[in-house]
């Protein structure tokens, strides 16, 4: 029996944590932001859009509307004009406008630090709320997007997870709390650049020794 087959799930986590800690010690979001409000806006804009594209529009957007109060006072059309090069600008402009208005009306202009409260905001689903929780509020969470679903399943970090919520719960359970934020970036960046959807670059992958997909298919 090869070494991989004898490995427990704990050893698999330990192995990839060691590798990522050594090789991606500074992994962070590729979105540019200076405060929770800006990150929330950037994450809403990044749905089905590239971070690079979002980073092109946010400097002038944040200059014009630096906080929820300023964005709430704008018109949807004014917001649209500044974000029209991202995907789905119509819907995103409406969401940003409503989201800013709700922040002002219900949360004195601040982003609430609670995952359930955040999900009441227009344009904010569980994944976005989890990004905010783990990246800026130090609340244990794991945002699950298509990269996290695919990569954690391929490596074998989750077992029989049938929904994104099950994947989220298993990852939150296994990663040490203090590593959840960086682990989220490790997995996303690994999915974006190495463990790609169509053709994973297994031969160049530093964690292949811990990967279920690789060891079953080699
Ligand atoms: S070995 Fe292949 S499938 Fe496994 S994590 Fe690396 S790139 Fe993905």
Coordinates of C-alpha atoms and ligand atoms in Angstrom, one line a residue:
X1 CA 0.0 0.0 0.0
X2 CA 1.4 3.4 -0.9
X3 CA 2.0 6.1 1.6
X4 CA -0.9 8.1 0.4
X5 CA -3.4 5.3 1.0
X6 CA -2.3 5.1 4.7
X7 CA -2.8 8.8 5.2
X8 CA -5.5 10.1 7.5
X9 CA -7.5 13.2 6.7
X10 CA -5.7 15.0 9.6
X11 CA -2.3 14.1 8.0
X12 CA -3.6 15.4 4.6
X13 CA -4.5 18.7 6.2
X14 CA -1.2 18.9 8.1
X15 CA 0.7 18.2 4.8
X16 CA -1.0 20.8 2.7
X17 CA -0.9 23.4 5.5
X18 CA 2.9 22.9 5.8
X19 CA 3.3 23.2 2.1
X20 CA 1.1 26.3 1.7
X21 CA 2.6 28.0 4.8
X22 CA 6.1 27.6 3.3
X23 CA 5.2 28.4 -0.3
X24 CA 2.4 30.9 -0.1
X25 CA 2.9 32.6 3.3
X26 CA 1.4 35.9 2.2
X27 CA -1.6 34.7 0.3
X28 CA -4.4 37.3 0.4
X29 CA -7.3 38.5 -1.7
X30 CA -6.4 40.0 -5.0
X31 CA -9.1 42.6 -4.6
X32 CA -8.0 46.1 -3.6
X33 CA -9.7 47.6 -0.6
X34 CA -9.0 49.8 2.5
X35 CA -11.9 49.1 4.8
X36 CA -14.9 46.7 5.3
X37 CA -17.2 48.8 3.1
X38 CA -14.8 48.8 0.2
X39 CA -14.2 45.1 0.5
X40 CA -18.0 44.4 0.5
X41 CA -18.5 46.6 -2.6
X42 CA -15.5 44.9 -4.3
X43 CA -16.8 41.3 -3.5
X44 CA -20.2 42.2 -4.8
X45 CA -18.7 43.5 -8.0
X46 CA -16.5 40.4 -8.3
X47 CA -19.4 37.9 -8.8
X48 CA -18.7 36.2 -12.1
X49 CA -16.1 38.8 -12.9
X50 CA -12.3 38.9 -12.6
X51 CA -10.6 40.6 -9.6
X52 CA -8.4 42.4 -12.1
X53 CA -11.4 44.0 -13.8
X54 CA -12.9 44.9 -10.4
X55 CA -9.6 46.6 -9.4
X56 CA -9.8 48.7 -12.5
X57 CA -13.2 50.2 -11.6
X58 CA -13.0 50.5 -7.8
X59 CA -10.5 53.4 -7.5
X60 CA -12.8 56.0 -9.1
X61 CA -15.9 54.3 -7.5
X62 CA -14.4 54.6 -4.0
X63 CA -13.2 58.1 -4.7
X64 CA -16.7 59.3 -5.6
X65 CA -18.5 57.1 -3.0
X66 CA -16.0 56.5 -0.1
X67 CA -18.7 55.2 2.3
X68 CA -22.2 53.9 2.5
X69 CA -23.7 57.4 3.1
X70 CA -22.2 58.8 -0.1
X71 CA -23.2 55.7 -2.1
X72 CA -26.7 55.8 -0.7
X73 CA -27.1 59.4 -1.8
X74 CA -26.1 58.6 -5.4
X75 CA -28.4 57.5 -8.1
X76 CA -28.3 53.9 -9.6
X77 CA -27.3 55.5 -12.9
X78 CA -24.3 57.3 -11.3
X79 CA -23.1 54.0 -9.8
X80 CA -23.7 52.2 -13.1
X81 CA -21.6 54.7 -15.1
X82 CA -18.6 53.9 -12.8
X83 CA -19.0 50.1 -12.9
X84 CA -20.3 49.5 -16.4
X85 CA -17.2 47.5 -17.5
X86 CA -17.8 44.7 -14.9
X87 CA -20.1 41.9 -15.6
X88 CA -23.9 42.4 -15.0
X89 CA -23.5 46.2 -14.3
X90 CA -27.2 46.8 -14.2
X91 CA -28.0 44.4 -11.4
X92 CA -24.8 45.2 -9.5
X93 CA -25.5 49.0 -9.6
X94 CA -29.0 48.3 -8.2
X95 CA -27.6 46.0 -5.5
X96 CA -24.9 48.5 -4.5
X97 CA -27.4 51.3 -4.2
X98 CA -29.9 49.2 -2.2
X99 CA -27.1 47.8 0.0
X100 CA -25.7 51.2 0.8
X101 CA -29.2 52.5 1.7
X102 CA -29.8 49.6 4.0
X103 CA -26.4 50.1 5.7
X104 CA -27.3 53.7 6.4
X105 CA -30.9 52.9 7.4
X106 CA -30.3 49.9 9.6
X107 CA -26.6 49.8 10.6
X108 CA -25.6 53.5 11.0
X109 CA -23.6 53.1 7.8
X110 CA -21.3 50.3 9.0
X111 CA -21.1 46.8 7.6
X112 CA -22.6 44.5 10.3
X113 CA -20.2 41.9 11.8
X114 CA -22.6 39.1 11.7
X115 CA -22.9 36.5 8.9
X116 CA -26.7 36.3 9.1
X117 CA -27.1 40.1 9.3
X118 CA -24.8 40.6 6.3
X119 CA -26.9 38.2 4.3
X120 CA -29.9 40.6 4.7
X121 CA -28.1 43.1 2.5
X122 CA -29.0 43.2 -1.2
X123 CA -26.4 41.4 -3.3
X124 CA -24.9 39.6 -0.4
X125 CA -25.2 35.8 -0.2
X126 CA -23.6 33.4 2.1
X127 CA -20.3 33.3 0.2
X128 CA -19.8 37.1 0.3
X129 CA -20.8 37.2 4.0
X130 CA -18.2 34.5 4.7
X131 CA -15.5 36.4 2.9
X132 CA -16.3 39.5 5.0
X133 CA -16.4 37.4 8.2
X134 CA -13.1 35.7 7.7
X135 CA -11.1 38.4 5.9
X136 CA -12.0 41.5 7.9
X137 CA -13.9 40.5 11.0
X138 CA -11.9 37.5 12.2
X139 CA -15.0 35.3 12.5
X140 CA -14.3 31.6 11.7
X141 CA -15.8 31.0 8.3
X142 CA -15.0 29.5 4.9
X143 CA -16.4 31.2 1.7
X144 CA -17.1 28.4 -0.8
X145 CA -17.0 29.3 -4.4
X146 CA -16.4 27.1 -7.5
X147 CA -12.6 27.0 -6.9
X148 CA -13.0 26.0 -3.2
X149 CA -15.6 23.3 -4.1
X150 CA -13.5 21.8 -6.8
X151 CA -10.1 21.9 -5.1
X152 CA -11.2 20.7 -1.7
X153 CA -13.1 17.8 -3.4
X154 CA -10.1 16.9 -5.6
X155 CA -7.6 17.0 -2.8
X156 CA -9.9 15.0 -0.5
X157 CA -10.3 17.7 2.2
X158 CA -14.0 16.9 2.4
X159 CA -15.9 13.7 2.4
X160 CA -19.3 13.1 0.7
X161 CA -20.1 16.9 0.8
X162 CA -23.2 17.3 -1.3
X163 CA -23.7 21.0 -0.9
X164 CA -21.5 24.1 -0.6
X165 CA -22.7 24.4 3.0
X166 CA -21.4 20.9 3.8
X167 CA -18.1 21.7 2.2
X168 CA -17.9 24.9 4.2
X169 CA -18.7 23.1 7.5
X170 CA -16.1 20.4 7.0
X171 CA -13.3 22.9 6.0
X172 CA -14.1 25.1 9.0
X173 CA -13.9 22.0 11.2
X174 CA -10.6 20.8 10.0
X175 CA -8.5 24.0 9.4
X176 CA -7.2 25.6 12.6
X177 CA -9.3 28.7 13.3
X178 CA -6.3 31.1 13.0
X179 CA -5.6 29.7 9.5
X180 CA -9.1 29.9 8.0
X181 CA -8.6 33.3 6.4
X182 CA -5.3 32.4 4.7
X183 CA -6.5 28.8 3.9
X184 CA -9.4 30.4 1.9
X185 CA -6.9 32.3 -0.2
X186 CA -4.6 29.3 -0.5
X187 CA -7.3 27.2 -2.0
X188 CA -8.7 29.9 -4.3
X189 CA -5.3 30.8 -5.7
X190 CA -4.4 27.2 -6.1
X191 CA -7.6 26.6 -8.0
X192 CA -7.1 29.7 -10.1
X193 CA -3.5 29.1 -11.1
X194 CA -2.7 25.4 -10.6
X195 CA -5.7 23.1 -9.9
X196 CA -7.6 24.5 -12.9
X197 CA -11.1 23.3 -13.7
X198 CA -10.5 21.8 -17.1
X199 CA -6.9 20.8 -16.8
X200 CA -5.3 20.6 -13.4
X201 CA -1.5 21.1 -13.6
X202 CA -0.8 18.0 -11.4
X203 CA 2.8 17.6 -12.6
X204 CA 3.6 21.1 -11.3
X205 CA 1.6 20.8 -8.1
X206 CA 3.4 21.0 -4.8
X207 CA 0.7 19.1 -2.9
X208 CA 0.2 16.2 -5.2
X209 CA 1.5 13.8 -2.6
X210 CA -1.5 14.7 -0.4
X211 CA -4.1 14.8 -3.3
X212 CA -6.8 12.1 -3.6
X213 CA -7.5 12.9 -7.3
X214 CA -3.8 12.7 -8.2
X215 CA -3.1 9.5 -6.4
X216 CA -6.2 7.8 -7.8
X217 CA -5.3 8.8 -11.4
X218 CA -1.5 8.6 -11.6
Ligands
LIG1 S1 -2.4 17.2 -7.8 FE1 -3.7 17.9 -9.4 S2 -5.8 17.6 -8.8 FE2 -4.5 17.5 -7.0 S3 -4.5 19.6 -6.1 FE3 -2.7 19.4 -7.4 S4 -3.4 20.1 -9.4 FE4 -5.2 19.7 -8.2

